[in-house]
Short mmCIF file of C-alpha atoms in Angstrom, two decimals:
data_model
loop_
_atom_site.label_atom_id
_atom_site.label_comp_id
_atom_site.label_asym_id
_atom_site.label_seq_id
_atom_site.Cartn_x
_atom_site.Cartn_y
_atom_site.Cartn_z
CA MET A 1 79.71 109.76 89.36
CA PHE A 2 77.00 111.50 87.41
CA LYS A 3 74.78 110.55 84.53
CA SER A 4 75.69 111.56 81.01
CA SER A 5 73.14 113.53 79.06
CA ILE A 6 73.71 111.57 75.85
CA SER A 7 70.47 109.60 75.61
CA ARG A 8 71.53 107.40 72.69
CA ARG A 9 73.98 105.74 75.06
CA MET A 10 71.12 104.57 77.25
CA VAL A 11 71.38 101.16 75.63
CA VAL A 12 70.78 97.83 77.24
CA LYS A 13 73.67 96.42 79.21
CA ALA A 14 73.67 92.65 79.43
CA ALA A 15 75.12 92.03 82.86
CA ALA A 16 74.60 88.32 82.48
CA CYS A 17 75.55 88.18 78.86
CA LEU A 18 75.78 84.45 78.56
CA ALA A 19 77.48 84.96 75.26
CA LEU A 20 78.44 82.13 72.96
CA ALA A 21 80.62 82.37 69.91
CA ALA A 22 78.25 82.66 66.96
CA THR A 23 80.35 80.33 64.87
CA SER A 24 79.97 77.55 67.43
CA LEU A 25 76.20 77.62 67.15
CA THR A 26 75.67 77.66 63.40
CA ALA A 27 76.61 75.46 60.46
CA LEU A 28 77.77 72.55 62.62
CA PRO A 29 78.12 69.08 61.14
CA ALA A 30 75.50 66.59 62.34
CA TYR A 31 78.02 64.85 64.60
CA ALA A 32 79.35 68.05 66.22
CA GLU A 33 78.80 68.49 69.92
CA THR A 34 77.36 71.83 71.07
CA THR A 35 78.85 73.80 73.95
CA LEU A 36 75.84 72.94 76.11
CA GLU A 37 76.06 69.22 75.32
CA ARG A 38 79.77 69.17 76.07
CA ALA A 39 79.31 71.07 79.35
CA LYS A 40 76.52 68.74 80.49
CA LYS A 41 78.60 65.69 79.64
CA ASP A 42 81.74 67.00 81.37
CA GLY A 43 79.85 68.54 84.30
CA TYR A 44 81.51 71.96 84.08
CA ILE A 45 81.72 75.09 81.97
CA ARG A 46 84.45 77.72 81.62
CA VAL A 47 83.25 81.30 82.11
CA GLY A 48 85.23 84.34 80.94
CA PHE A 49 85.10 87.38 83.20
CA ALA A 50 87.03 90.66 83.45
CA ASN A 51 87.35 91.43 87.18
CA GLU A 52 84.87 94.28 86.83
CA ALA A 53 83.09 94.69 90.18
CA PRO A 54 80.18 94.53 90.77
CA PHE A 55 79.44 92.85 87.42
CA GLY A 56 81.93 89.98 87.61
CA TYR A 57 85.08 89.58 89.70
CA ALA A 58 87.20 87.25 91.81
CA THR A 59 87.08 87.43 95.60
CA PRO A 60 90.40 87.52 97.52
CA ASP A 61 90.20 83.72 97.87
CA GLY A 62 89.74 83.32 94.10
CA LYS A 63 85.98 82.65 94.00
CA LEU A 64 84.14 83.88 90.89
CA THR A 65 81.24 86.13 91.90
CA GLY A 66 79.41 89.32 90.98
CA GLU A 67 76.04 89.98 89.39
CA ALA A 68 76.73 88.35 86.04
CA PRO A 69 78.47 85.18 87.29
CA GLU A 70 75.81 84.62 89.97
CA VAL A 71 73.03 84.90 87.37
CA ALA A 72 75.03 82.59 85.09
CA LYS A 73 75.53 80.05 87.89
CA ALA A 74 71.79 80.00 88.64
CA VAL A 75 70.87 79.56 84.97
CA LEU A 76 73.53 76.92 84.38
CA ALA A 77 72.51 74.96 87.49
CA LYS A 78 68.96 74.73 86.10
CA MET A 79 70.50 73.39 82.88
CA GLY A 80 72.32 70.68 84.82
CA ILE A 81 75.78 72.27 84.95
CA ALA A 82 76.91 72.63 88.56
CA GLN A 83 80.59 73.50 88.16
CA VAL A 84 81.49 76.94 86.83
CA ASP A 85 85.20 77.60 86.34
CA GLY A 86 86.16 81.27 85.99
CA VAL A 87 88.77 82.39 83.47
CA LEU A 88 90.07 85.90 84.21
CA THR A 89 90.95 88.11 81.23
CA GLU A 90 91.00 91.80 80.34
CA PHE A 91 87.66 93.19 79.20
CA GLY A 92 88.93 93.78 75.66
CA SER A 93 89.92 90.11 75.44
CA LEU A 94 86.51 88.66 76.39
CA ILE A 95 85.09 88.31 72.87
CA PRO A 96 88.41 87.27 71.25
CA GLY A 97 88.92 84.76 74.08
CA LEU A 98 85.45 83.30 73.60
CA LYS A 99 85.98 82.98 69.85
CA ALA A 100 89.38 81.35 70.42
CA GLY A 101 87.89 78.78 72.81
CA ARG A 102 89.69 79.95 75.97
CA PHE A 103 86.29 79.76 77.70
CA ASP A 104 82.77 78.65 76.78
CA ILE A 105 80.66 81.67 77.76
CA ILE A 106 81.12 85.22 79.03
CA ALA A 107 79.56 86.46 82.26
CA ALA A 108 80.29 90.19 82.35
CA GLY A 109 78.65 93.59 82.20
CA MET A 110 78.63 94.11 78.44
CA PHE A 111 76.63 96.41 76.21
CA ILE A 112 74.78 94.61 73.44
CA ASN A 113 75.42 96.35 70.13
CA PRO A 114 75.28 95.36 66.44
CA LYS A 115 79.06 94.96 66.09
CA ARG A 116 79.22 92.49 68.98
CA CYS A 117 76.08 90.69 67.81
CA ALA A 118 77.83 90.05 64.48
CA GLU A 119 80.52 88.12 66.37
CA ILE A 120 78.73 86.39 69.25
CA ASN A 121 75.25 85.55 70.51
CA PHE A 122 73.82 87.08 73.68
CA SER A 123 71.33 85.82 76.22
CA GLU A 124 68.45 88.04 77.28
CA PRO A 125 69.82 91.01 79.29
CA SER A 126 69.31 90.93 83.03
CA TYR A 127 69.05 94.72 83.37
CA GLY A 128 69.50 98.05 81.60
CA ILE A 129 71.87 100.79 82.72
CA GLY A 130 72.73 104.29 81.56
CA GLN A 131 76.15 105.76 80.93
CA ALA A 132 77.93 107.67 83.71
CA MET A 133 81.27 109.39 84.23
CA LEU A 134 83.59 109.19 87.22
CA VAL A 135 85.26 112.43 88.33
CA VAL A 136 87.16 113.49 91.44
CA LYS A 137 85.14 114.84 94.34
CA GLY A 138 83.75 118.28 93.59
CA ASN A 139 84.27 117.88 89.83
CA PRO A 140 86.84 120.73 89.68
CA LYS A 141 87.11 120.58 85.86
CA GLY A 142 83.33 120.86 85.45
CA VAL A 143 83.01 117.74 83.31
CA LYS A 144 79.38 117.24 82.28
CA ASP A 145 79.50 114.79 79.39
CA PHE A 146 81.54 114.12 76.25
CA SER A 147 80.91 117.67 75.04
CA SER A 148 83.11 118.93 77.90
CA PHE A 149 86.09 117.21 76.26
CA LYS A 150 85.25 118.65 72.86
CA GLU A 151 85.07 122.13 74.38
CA ASN A 152 88.33 121.75 76.34
CA PRO A 153 91.06 119.89 74.42
CA ASP A 154 93.27 119.80 77.54
CA LEU A 155 90.92 117.34 79.27
CA LYS A 156 91.71 113.61 79.25
CA LEU A 157 89.11 110.83 79.31
CA ALA A 158 89.89 107.33 80.58
CA VAL A 159 87.98 104.44 79.01
CA MET A 160 88.27 100.68 79.32
CA ALA A 161 89.95 99.05 76.32
CA GLY A 162 87.42 97.03 74.35
CA ALA A 163 84.41 98.72 75.96
CA VAL A 164 81.95 100.87 74.00
CA GLU A 165 82.76 104.17 75.70
CA GLY A 166 85.84 104.89 73.56
CA GLY A 167 83.74 104.66 70.40
CA TYR A 168 80.98 106.78 71.90
CA ALA A 169 83.53 109.42 72.86
CA LYS A 170 84.96 109.54 69.33
CA ASP A 171 81.45 109.70 67.85
CA ALA A 172 80.73 112.67 70.14
CA GLY A 173 83.79 114.52 68.81
CA VAL A 174 86.36 113.76 71.52
CA ALA A 175 89.82 113.77 69.92
CA ALA A 176 91.74 110.49 69.92
CA GLY A 177 94.62 112.20 71.76
CA GLN A 178 92.30 112.97 74.67
CA ILE A 179 91.29 109.33 75.18
CA VAL A 180 93.34 107.10 77.47
CA ALA A 181 92.47 103.39 77.04
CA LEU A 182 93.13 101.26 80.13
CA PRO A 183 92.70 97.53 80.83
CA ASP A 184 90.22 97.48 83.73
CA GLN A 185 88.02 99.39 86.17
CA SER A 186 90.66 99.75 88.86
CA SER A 187 92.96 101.38 86.29
CA LEU A 188 90.21 103.86 85.41
CA VAL A 189 89.73 104.83 89.05
CA ALA A 190 93.49 105.15 89.59
CA ALA A 191 93.83 107.35 86.49
CA VAL A 192 91.20 109.78 87.77
CA GLN A 193 92.59 109.77 91.32
CA SER A 194 96.13 110.45 90.10
CA GLY A 195 95.13 113.17 87.64
CA ARG A 196 96.23 111.17 84.60
CA ALA A 197 92.61 111.51 83.43
CA ASP A 198 90.01 114.13 84.28
CA ALA A 199 87.13 111.67 84.06
CA ALA A 200 86.45 108.03 83.32
CA ALA A 201 83.55 106.75 81.24
#
């Protein structure tokens, strides 16, 4: 991996984005129960995650762990919610799943951006991270950043469906036909290893 030179992509990544559907927090009738009240009463909360190590993933025995879920568990325990039930979904389905009520919060590595903030609310981020690209050892195609794809239309870029990198690539001039959208991190790695993609962002 190497860092991208596009500084505008050095945005905050909310690894513990305890995100709640914005509609569930505003304009509620006086009798409506909030997500927090319901979770405290029931003693558990459902957490959406995308099997994206090290941010949030399931261990071989099915335990929810990773940076974001562990931060979420610590915060929720202090709020009186001891049981955290993980709900695995593809990254691109996290926000739609939250809005549809499949789970109560999201614990995943997720960039905070205006489009997402219009749909859901975020907690304070637990860290910031820059953008990087994954290439095969030795970087035989000489990929430096998104401009490499603009300069060489034969190159293919793998991105995770629903993540911000696809949009950043298009904004940087990468042609839609060069972008391969895949469901998860392991698919990105496999695409680069197999030669289906020349880099993954």
